mmCIF file of C-alpha atoms and ligand atoms in Angstrom:
data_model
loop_
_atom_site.group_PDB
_atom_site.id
_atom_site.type_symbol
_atom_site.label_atom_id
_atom_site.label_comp_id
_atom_site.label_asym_id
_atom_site.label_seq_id
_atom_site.Cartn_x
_atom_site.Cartn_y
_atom_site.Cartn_z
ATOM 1 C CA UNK A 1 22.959 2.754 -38.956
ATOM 2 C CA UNK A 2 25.291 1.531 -36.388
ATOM 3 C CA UNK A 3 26.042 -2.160 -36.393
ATOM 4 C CA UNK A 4 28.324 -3.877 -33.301
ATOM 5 C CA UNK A 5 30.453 -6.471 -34.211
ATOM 6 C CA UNK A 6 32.460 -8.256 -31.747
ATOM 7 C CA UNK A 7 31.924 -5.435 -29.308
ATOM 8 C CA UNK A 8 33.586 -2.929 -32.128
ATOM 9 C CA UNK A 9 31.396 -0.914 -33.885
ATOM 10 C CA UNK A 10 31.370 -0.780 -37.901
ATOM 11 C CA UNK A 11 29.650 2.232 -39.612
ATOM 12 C CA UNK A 12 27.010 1.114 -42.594
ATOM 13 C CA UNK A 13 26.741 3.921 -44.805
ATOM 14 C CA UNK A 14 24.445 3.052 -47.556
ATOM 15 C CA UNK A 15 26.762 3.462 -51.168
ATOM 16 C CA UNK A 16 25.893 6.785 -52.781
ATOM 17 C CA UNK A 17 25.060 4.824 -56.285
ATOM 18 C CA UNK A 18 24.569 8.475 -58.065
ATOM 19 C CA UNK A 19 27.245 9.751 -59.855
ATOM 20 C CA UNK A 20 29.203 12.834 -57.954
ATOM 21 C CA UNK A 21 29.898 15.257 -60.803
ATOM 22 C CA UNK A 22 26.078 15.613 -62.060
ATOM 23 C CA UNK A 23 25.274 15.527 -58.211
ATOM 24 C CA UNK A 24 27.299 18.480 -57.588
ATOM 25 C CA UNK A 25 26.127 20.616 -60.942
ATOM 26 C CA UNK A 26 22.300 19.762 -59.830
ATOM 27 C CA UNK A 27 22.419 20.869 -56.401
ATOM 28 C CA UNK A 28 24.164 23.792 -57.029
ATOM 29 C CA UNK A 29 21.845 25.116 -59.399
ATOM 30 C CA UNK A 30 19.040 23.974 -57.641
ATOM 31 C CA UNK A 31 19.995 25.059 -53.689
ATOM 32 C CA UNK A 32 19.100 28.141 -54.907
ATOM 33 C CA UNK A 33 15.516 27.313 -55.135
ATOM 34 C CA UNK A 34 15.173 24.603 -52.677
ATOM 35 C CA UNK A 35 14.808 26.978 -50.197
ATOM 36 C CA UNK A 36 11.883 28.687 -51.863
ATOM 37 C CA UNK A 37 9.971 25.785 -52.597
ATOM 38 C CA UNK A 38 10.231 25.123 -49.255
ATOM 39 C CA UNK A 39 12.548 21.563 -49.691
ATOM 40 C CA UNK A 40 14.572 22.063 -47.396
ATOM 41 C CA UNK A 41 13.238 21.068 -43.897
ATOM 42 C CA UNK A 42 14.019 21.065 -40.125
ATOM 43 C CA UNK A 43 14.639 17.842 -38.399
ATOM 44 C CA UNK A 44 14.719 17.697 -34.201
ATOM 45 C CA UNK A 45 16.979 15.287 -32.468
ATOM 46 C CA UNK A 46 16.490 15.357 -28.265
ATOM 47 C CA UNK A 47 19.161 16.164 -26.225
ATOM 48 C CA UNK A 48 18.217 14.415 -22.755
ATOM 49 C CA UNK A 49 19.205 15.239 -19.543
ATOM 50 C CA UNK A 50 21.138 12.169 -17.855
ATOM 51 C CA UNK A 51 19.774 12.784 -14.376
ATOM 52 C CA UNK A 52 16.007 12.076 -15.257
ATOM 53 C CA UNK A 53 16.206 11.025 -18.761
ATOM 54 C CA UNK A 54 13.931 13.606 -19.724
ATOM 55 C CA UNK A 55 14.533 15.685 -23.004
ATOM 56 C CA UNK A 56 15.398 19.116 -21.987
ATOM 57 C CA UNK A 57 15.928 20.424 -25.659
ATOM 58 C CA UNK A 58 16.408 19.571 -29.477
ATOM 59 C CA UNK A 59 19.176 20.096 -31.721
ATOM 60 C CA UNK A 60 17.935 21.282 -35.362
ATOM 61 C CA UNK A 61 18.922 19.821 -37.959
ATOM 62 C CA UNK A 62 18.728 20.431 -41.794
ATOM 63 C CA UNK A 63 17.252 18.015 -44.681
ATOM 64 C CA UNK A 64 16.772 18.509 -48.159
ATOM 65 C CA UNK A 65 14.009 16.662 -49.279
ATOM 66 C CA UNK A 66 15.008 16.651 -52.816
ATOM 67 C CA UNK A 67 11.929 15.610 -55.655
ATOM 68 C CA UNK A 68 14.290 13.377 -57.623
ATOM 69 C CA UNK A 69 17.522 13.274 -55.210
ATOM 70 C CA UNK A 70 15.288 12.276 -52.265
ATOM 71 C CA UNK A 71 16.722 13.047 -49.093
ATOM 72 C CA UNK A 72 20.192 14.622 -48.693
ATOM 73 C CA UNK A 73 21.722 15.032 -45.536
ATOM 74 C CA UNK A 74 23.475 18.114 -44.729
ATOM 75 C CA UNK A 75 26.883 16.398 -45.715
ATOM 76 C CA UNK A 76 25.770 16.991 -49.564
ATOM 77 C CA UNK A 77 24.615 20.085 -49.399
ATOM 78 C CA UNK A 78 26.067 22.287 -46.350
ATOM 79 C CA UNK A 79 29.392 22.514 -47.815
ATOM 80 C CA UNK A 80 28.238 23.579 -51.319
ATOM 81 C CA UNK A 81 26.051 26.367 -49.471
ATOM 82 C CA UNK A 82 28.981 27.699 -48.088
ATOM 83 C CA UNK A 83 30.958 27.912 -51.332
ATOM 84 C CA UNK A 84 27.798 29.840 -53.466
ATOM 85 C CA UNK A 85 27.046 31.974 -50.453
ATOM 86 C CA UNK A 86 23.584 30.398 -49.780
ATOM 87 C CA UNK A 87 24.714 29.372 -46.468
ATOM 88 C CA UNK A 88 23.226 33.006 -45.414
ATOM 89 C CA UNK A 89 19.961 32.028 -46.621
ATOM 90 C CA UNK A 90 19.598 28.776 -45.439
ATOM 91 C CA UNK A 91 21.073 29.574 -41.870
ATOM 92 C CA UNK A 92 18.604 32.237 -41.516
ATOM 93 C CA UNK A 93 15.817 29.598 -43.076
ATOM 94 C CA UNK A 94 17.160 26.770 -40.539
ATOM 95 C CA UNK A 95 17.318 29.505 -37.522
ATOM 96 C CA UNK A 96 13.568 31.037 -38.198
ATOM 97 C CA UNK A 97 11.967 28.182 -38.446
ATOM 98 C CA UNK A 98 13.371 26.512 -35.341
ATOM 99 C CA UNK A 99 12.379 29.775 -33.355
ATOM 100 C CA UNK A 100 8.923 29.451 -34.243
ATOM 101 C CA UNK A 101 8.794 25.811 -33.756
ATOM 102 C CA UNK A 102 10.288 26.053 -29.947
ATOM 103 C CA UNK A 103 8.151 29.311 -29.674
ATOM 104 C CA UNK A 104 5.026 26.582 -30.080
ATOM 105 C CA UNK A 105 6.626 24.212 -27.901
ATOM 106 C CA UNK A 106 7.264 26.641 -24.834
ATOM 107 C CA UNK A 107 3.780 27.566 -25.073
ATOM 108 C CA UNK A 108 2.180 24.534 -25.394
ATOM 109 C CA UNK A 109 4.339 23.320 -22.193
ATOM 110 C CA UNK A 110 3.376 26.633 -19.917
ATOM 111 C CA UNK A 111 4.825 26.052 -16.016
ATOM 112 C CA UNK A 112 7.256 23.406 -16.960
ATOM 113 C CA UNK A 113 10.889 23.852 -17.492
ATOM 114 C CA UNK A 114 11.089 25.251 -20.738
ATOM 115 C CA UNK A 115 12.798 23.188 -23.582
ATOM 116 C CA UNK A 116 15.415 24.718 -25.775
ATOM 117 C CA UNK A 117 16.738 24.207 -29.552
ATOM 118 C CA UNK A 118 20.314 24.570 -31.044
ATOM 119 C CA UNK A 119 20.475 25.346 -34.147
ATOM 120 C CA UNK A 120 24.225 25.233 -36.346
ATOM 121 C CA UNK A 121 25.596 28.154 -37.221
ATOM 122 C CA UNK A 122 28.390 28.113 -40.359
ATOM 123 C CA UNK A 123 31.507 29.770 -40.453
ATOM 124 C CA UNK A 124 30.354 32.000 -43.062
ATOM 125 C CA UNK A 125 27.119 33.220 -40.986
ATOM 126 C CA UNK A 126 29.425 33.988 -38.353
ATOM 127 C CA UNK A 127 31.879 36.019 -39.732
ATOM 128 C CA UNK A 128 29.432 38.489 -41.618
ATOM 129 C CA UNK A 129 27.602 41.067 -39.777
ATOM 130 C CA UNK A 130 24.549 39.883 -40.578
ATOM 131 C CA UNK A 131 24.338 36.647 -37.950
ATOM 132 C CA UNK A 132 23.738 39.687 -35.337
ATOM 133 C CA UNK A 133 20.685 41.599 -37.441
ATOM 134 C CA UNK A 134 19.117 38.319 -38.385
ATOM 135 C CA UNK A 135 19.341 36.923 -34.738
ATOM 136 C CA UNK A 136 17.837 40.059 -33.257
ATOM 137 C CA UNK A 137 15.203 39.812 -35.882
ATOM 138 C CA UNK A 138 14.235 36.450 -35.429
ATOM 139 C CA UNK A 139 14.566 36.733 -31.283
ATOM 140 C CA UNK A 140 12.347 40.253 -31.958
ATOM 141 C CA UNK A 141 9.469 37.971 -33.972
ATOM 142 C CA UNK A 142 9.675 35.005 -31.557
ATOM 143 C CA UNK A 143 8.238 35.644 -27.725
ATOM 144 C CA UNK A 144 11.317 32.535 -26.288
ATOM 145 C CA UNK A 145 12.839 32.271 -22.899
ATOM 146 C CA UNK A 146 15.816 33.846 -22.507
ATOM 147 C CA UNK A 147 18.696 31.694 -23.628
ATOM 148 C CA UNK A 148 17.023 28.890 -24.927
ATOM 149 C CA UNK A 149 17.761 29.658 -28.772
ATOM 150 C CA UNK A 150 21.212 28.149 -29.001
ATOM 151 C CA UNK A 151 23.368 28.815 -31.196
ATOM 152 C CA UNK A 152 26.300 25.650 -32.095
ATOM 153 C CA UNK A 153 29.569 27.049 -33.247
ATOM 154 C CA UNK A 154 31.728 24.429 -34.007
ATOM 155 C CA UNK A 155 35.569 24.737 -32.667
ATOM 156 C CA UNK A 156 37.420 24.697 -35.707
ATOM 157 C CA UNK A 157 34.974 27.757 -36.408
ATOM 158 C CA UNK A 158 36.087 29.971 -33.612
ATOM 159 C CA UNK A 159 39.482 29.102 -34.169
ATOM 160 C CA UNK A 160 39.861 30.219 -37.111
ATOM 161 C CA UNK A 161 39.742 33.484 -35.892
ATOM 162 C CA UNK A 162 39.196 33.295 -32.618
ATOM 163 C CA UNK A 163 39.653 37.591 -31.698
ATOM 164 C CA UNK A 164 37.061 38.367 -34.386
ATOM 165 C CA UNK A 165 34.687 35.297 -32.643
ATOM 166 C CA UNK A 166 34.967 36.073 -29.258
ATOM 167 C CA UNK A 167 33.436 39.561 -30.184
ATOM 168 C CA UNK A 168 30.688 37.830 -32.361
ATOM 169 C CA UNK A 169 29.810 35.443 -29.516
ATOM 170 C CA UNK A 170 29.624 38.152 -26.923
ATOM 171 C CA UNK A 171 27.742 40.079 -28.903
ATOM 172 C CA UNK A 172 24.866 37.242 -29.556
ATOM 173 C CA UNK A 173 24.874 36.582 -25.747
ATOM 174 C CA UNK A 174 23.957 39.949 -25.253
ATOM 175 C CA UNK A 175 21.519 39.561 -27.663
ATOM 176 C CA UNK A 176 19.896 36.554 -25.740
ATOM 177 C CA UNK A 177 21.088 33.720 -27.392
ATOM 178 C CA UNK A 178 22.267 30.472 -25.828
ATOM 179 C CA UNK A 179 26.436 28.972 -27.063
ATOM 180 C CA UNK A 180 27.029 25.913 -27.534
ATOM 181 C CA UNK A 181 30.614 24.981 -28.685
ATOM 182 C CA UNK A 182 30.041 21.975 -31.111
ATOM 183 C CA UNK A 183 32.132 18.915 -32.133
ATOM 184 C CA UNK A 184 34.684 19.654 -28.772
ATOM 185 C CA UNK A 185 38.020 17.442 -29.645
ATOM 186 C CA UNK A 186 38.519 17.839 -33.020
ATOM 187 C CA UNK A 187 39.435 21.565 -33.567
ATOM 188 C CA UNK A 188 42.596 22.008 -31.076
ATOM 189 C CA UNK A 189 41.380 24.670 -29.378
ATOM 190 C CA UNK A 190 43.621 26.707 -27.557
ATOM 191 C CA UNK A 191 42.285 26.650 -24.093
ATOM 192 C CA UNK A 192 43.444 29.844 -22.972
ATOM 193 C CA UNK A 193 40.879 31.132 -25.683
ATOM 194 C CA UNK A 194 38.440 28.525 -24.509
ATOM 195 C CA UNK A 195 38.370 30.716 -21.396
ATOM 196 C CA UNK A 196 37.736 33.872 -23.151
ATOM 197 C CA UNK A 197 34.626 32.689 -25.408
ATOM 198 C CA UNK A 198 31.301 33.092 -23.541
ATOM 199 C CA UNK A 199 29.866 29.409 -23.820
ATOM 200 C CA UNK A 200 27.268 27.792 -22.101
ATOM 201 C CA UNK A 201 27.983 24.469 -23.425
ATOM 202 C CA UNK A 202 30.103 21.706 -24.735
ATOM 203 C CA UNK A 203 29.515 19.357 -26.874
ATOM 204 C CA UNK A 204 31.836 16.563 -27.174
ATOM 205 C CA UNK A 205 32.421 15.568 -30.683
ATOM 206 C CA UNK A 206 30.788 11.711 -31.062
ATOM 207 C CA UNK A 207 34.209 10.590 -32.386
ATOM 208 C CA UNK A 208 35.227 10.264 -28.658
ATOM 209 C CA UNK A 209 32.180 8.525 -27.578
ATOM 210 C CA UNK A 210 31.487 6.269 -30.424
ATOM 211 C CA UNK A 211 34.923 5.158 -31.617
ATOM 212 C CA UNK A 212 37.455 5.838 -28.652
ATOM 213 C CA UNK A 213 38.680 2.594 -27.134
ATOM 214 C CA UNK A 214 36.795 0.982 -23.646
ATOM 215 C CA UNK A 215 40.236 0.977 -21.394
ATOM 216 C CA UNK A 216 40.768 5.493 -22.933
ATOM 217 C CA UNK A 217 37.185 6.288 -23.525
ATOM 218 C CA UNK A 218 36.787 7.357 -19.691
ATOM 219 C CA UNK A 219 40.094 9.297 -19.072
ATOM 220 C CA UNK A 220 38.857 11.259 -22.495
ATOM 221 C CA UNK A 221 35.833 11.856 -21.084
ATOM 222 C CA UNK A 222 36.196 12.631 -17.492
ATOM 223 C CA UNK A 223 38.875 15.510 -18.889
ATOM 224 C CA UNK A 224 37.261 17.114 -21.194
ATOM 225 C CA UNK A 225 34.009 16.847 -18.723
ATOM 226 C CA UNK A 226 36.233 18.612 -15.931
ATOM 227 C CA UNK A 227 37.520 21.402 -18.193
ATOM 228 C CA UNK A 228 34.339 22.535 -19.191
ATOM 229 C CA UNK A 229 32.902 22.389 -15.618
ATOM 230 C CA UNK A 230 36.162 24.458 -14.269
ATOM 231 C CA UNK A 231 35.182 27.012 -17.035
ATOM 232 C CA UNK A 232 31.491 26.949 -16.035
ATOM 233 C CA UNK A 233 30.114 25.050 -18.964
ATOM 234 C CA UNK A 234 27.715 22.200 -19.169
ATOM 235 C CA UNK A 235 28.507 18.867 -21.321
ATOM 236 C CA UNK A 236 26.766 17.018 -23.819
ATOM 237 C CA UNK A 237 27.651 14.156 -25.554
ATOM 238 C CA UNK A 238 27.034 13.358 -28.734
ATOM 239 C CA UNK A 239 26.862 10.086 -30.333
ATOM 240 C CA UNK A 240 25.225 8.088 -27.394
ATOM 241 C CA UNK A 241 23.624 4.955 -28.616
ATOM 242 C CA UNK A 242 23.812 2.532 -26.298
ATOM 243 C CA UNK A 243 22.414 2.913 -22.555
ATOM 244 C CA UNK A 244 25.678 1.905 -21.643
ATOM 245 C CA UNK A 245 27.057 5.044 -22.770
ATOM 246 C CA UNK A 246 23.862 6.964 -21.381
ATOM 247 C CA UNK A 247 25.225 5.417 -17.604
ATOM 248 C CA UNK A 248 28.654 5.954 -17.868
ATOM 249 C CA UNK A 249 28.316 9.416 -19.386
ATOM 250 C CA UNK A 250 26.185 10.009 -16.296
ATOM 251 C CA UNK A 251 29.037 8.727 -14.177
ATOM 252 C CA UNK A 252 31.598 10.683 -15.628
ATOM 253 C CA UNK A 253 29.299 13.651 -14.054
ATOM 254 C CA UNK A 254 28.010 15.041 -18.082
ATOM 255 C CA UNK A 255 24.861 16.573 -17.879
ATOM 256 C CA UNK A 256 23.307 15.686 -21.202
ATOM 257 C CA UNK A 257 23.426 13.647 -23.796
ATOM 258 C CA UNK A 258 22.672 13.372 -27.486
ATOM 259 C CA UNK A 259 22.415 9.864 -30.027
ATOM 260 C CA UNK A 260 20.414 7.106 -31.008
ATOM 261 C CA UNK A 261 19.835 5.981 -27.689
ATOM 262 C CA UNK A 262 17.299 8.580 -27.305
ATOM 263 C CA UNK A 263 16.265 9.530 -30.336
ATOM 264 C CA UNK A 264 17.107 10.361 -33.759
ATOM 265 C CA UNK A 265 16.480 13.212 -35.976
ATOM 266 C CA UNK A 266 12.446 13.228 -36.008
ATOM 267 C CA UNK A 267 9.880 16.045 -37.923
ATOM 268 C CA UNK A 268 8.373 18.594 -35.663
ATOM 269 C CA UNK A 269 4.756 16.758 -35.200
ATOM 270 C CA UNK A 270 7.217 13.648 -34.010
ATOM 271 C CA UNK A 271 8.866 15.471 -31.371
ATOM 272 C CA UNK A 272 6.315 17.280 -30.262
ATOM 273 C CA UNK A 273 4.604 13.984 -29.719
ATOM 274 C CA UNK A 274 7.749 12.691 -27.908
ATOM 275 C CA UNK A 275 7.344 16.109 -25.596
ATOM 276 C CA UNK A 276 3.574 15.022 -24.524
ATOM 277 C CA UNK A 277 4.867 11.562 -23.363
ATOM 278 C CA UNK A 278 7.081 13.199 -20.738
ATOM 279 C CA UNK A 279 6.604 13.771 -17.163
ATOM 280 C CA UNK A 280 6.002 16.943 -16.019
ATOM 281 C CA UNK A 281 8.947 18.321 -14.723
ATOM 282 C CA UNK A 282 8.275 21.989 -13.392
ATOM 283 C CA UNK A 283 11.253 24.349 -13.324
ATOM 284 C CA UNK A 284 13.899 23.897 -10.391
ATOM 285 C CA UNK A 285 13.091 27.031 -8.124
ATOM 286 C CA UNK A 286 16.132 28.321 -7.081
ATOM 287 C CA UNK A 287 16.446 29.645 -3.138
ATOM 288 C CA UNK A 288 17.954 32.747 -2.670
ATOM 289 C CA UNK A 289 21.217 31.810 -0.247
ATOM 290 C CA UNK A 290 20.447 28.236 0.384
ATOM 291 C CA UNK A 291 24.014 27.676 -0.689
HETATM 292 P P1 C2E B 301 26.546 18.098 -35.841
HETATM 293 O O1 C2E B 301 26.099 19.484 -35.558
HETATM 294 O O2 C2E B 301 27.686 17.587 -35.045
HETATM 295 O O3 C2E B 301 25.257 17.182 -35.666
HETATM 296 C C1 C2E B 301 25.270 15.889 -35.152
HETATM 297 C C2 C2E B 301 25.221 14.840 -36.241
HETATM 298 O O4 C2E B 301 25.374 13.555 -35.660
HETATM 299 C C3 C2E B 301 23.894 14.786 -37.006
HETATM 300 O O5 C2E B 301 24.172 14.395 -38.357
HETATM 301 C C4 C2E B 301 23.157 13.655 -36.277
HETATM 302 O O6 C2E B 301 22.146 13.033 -37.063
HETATM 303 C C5 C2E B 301 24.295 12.708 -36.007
HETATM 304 N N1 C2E B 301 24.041 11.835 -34.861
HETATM 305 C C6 C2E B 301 23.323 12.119 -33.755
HETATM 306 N N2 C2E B 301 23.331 11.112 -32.872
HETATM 307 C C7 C2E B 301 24.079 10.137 -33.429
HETATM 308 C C8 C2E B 301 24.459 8.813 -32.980
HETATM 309 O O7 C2E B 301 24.113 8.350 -31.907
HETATM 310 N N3 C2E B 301 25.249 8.115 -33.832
HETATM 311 C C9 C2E B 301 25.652 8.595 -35.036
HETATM 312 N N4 C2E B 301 26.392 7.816 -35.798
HETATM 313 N N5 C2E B 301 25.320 9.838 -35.475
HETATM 314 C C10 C2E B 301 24.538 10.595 -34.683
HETATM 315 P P2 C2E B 301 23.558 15.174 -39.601
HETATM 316 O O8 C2E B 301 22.142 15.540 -39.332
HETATM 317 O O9 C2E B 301 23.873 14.348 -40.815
HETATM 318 O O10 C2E B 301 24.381 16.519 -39.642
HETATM 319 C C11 C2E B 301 25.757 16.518 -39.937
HETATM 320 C C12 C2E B 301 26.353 17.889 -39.732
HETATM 321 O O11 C2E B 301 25.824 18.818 -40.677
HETATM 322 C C13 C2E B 301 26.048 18.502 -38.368
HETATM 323 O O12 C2E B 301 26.934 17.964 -37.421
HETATM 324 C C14 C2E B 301 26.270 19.964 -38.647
HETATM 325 O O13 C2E B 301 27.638 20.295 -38.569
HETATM 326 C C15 C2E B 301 25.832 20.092 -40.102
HETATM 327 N N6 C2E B 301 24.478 20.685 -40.165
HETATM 328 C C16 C2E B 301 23.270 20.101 -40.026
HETATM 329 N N7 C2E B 301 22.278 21.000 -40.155
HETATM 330 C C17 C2E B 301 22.861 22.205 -40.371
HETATM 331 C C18 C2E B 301 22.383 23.552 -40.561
HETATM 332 O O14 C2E B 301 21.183 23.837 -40.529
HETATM 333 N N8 C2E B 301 23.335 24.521 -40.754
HETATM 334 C C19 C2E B 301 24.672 24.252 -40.760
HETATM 335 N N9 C2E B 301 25.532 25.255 -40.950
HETATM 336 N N10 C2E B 301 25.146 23.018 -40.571
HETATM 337 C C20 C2E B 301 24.274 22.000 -40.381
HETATM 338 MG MG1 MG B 302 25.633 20.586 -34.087
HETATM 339 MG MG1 MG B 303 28.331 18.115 -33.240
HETATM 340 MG MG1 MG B 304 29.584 16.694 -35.868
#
């Protein structure tokens, strides 16, 4: 993963020793059935609050365990979904099974706060009709608190067409979904849209946390943290691996945070081990005009 250097951090990626062309031919031809023979799996990474340091949700995450590929991230395969159309299918795989699996976490964790999941959502999912139906049908099959099945659009999504998505995203808020607007800093968003699109969250791309210089990194942060507060949003950060980010995130007044420094993407059994090891934190009560 991550290695520091002098202070400076230098990505590892592992060389992709297979040869692209055949790579591209297979998994096309055999997305298709991935899904069926039930390859294609759902990986949780916590997304902790910064006050306590307790995990308050997961984001969902997609895997392909292929049987002679072995595991592709989404990076290999997301993109090629999109182009054949499978996205559909595999968003709706991604989104069903992550309802279920929170489903089993909020009631195995009765009369504490209840954790919530994000699962991505692809441009192509979004701009069909059928995001809505299959959203209502998986919210109709799953008994979930209201608003914890998130939804991550990423910026560049809703920018694309950003009249068309701010009817989409009002319509799955109505529907009882959560927003979270993903990867915040690399789509140049036009804020005066920002304002229009009903999100509960931000998430600041990790580019700003991970690479962004020590002397900038703060001025980045504490503005983009400020904006989404004025607009009534909460802030995650992504890409926290160091507890040094974890504190000065927390500084910086973000709410959450996402990265290696609290986990990475882990199977269902693993987080649902992580969520026993927690302390129990019962819901925040709310009193009525103690404001
Ligand atoms: P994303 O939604 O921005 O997800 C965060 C990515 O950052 C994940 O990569 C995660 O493993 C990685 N990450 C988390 N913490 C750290 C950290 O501290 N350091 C570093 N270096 N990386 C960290 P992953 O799982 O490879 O996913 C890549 C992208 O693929 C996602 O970016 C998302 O856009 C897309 N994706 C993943 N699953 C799905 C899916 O089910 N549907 C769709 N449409 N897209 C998906
Ligand atoms: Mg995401
Ligand atoms: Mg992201
Ligand atoms: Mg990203």
């Amino acid at each position: 993963h991550a290695k520091r250097i002098g202070g400076d951090r230098i990505e590892v990626f592992k060389p992709a020793m297979r040869s692209r062309k055949t790579d591209r031919l297979t998994i096309e031809s055999e997305l298709r059935r991935a899904i069926e023979r039930e390859e294609i799996k759902v990986q949780y990474q916590p997304i902790v609050r910064l006050e306590d340091r307790a995990i308050a949700g997961f984001e969902a995450l997609a895997r392909w365990e292929h049987p002679k590929l072995g595991r592709l991230s989404p990076s290999e395969f997301i993109s090629i979904a999109e182009e054949i159309g499978l996205i559909v299918d595999l968003g709706l795989f991604v989104l069903d099974r992550s309802a279920k699996q929170l489903a089993q976490w909020q009631a195995a964790n009765r009369g504490r706060e209840p954790m919530f999941v994000s699962v991505n959502v692809s441009s192509r999912q979004l701009l069909r009709h059928d995001l809505i139906q299959d959203l209502r049908g998986v919210l109709g099959r799953t008994a979930l608190v209201r608003g914890t099945l998130k939804l991550e659009i990423t910026e560049s999504l809703v920018m694309e067409n950003p009249e068309h998505a701010a009817q989409m995203l009002t319509r799955i808020k109505e529907l009882g979904a959560g927003l979270s607007l993903d990867d915040f800093g690399t789509g140049h968003s036009s804020l005066a849209y920002l304002q229009r699109f009903p999100f509960d969250t931000i998430k600041i791309d990790q580019s700003f946390v991970r690479t962004t210089s020590r002397g900038t990194r703060p001025v980045i942060l504490r503005s983009i943290i400020g904006l989404a507060h004025d607009l009534g949003m909460e802030v995650v950060a992504e890409g926290a691996e160091t507890d040094g980010d974890a504190v000065e995130l927390y500084q910086l007044g973000c709410e959450y945070a996402q990265g290696f420094a609290f986990g990475e993407p882990m199977s269902a059994e693993a987080a649902g081990d992580l969520i026993g090891t927690q302390p129990q934190r019962r819901p925040l009560l709310k009193v009525v005009g103690s404001e």
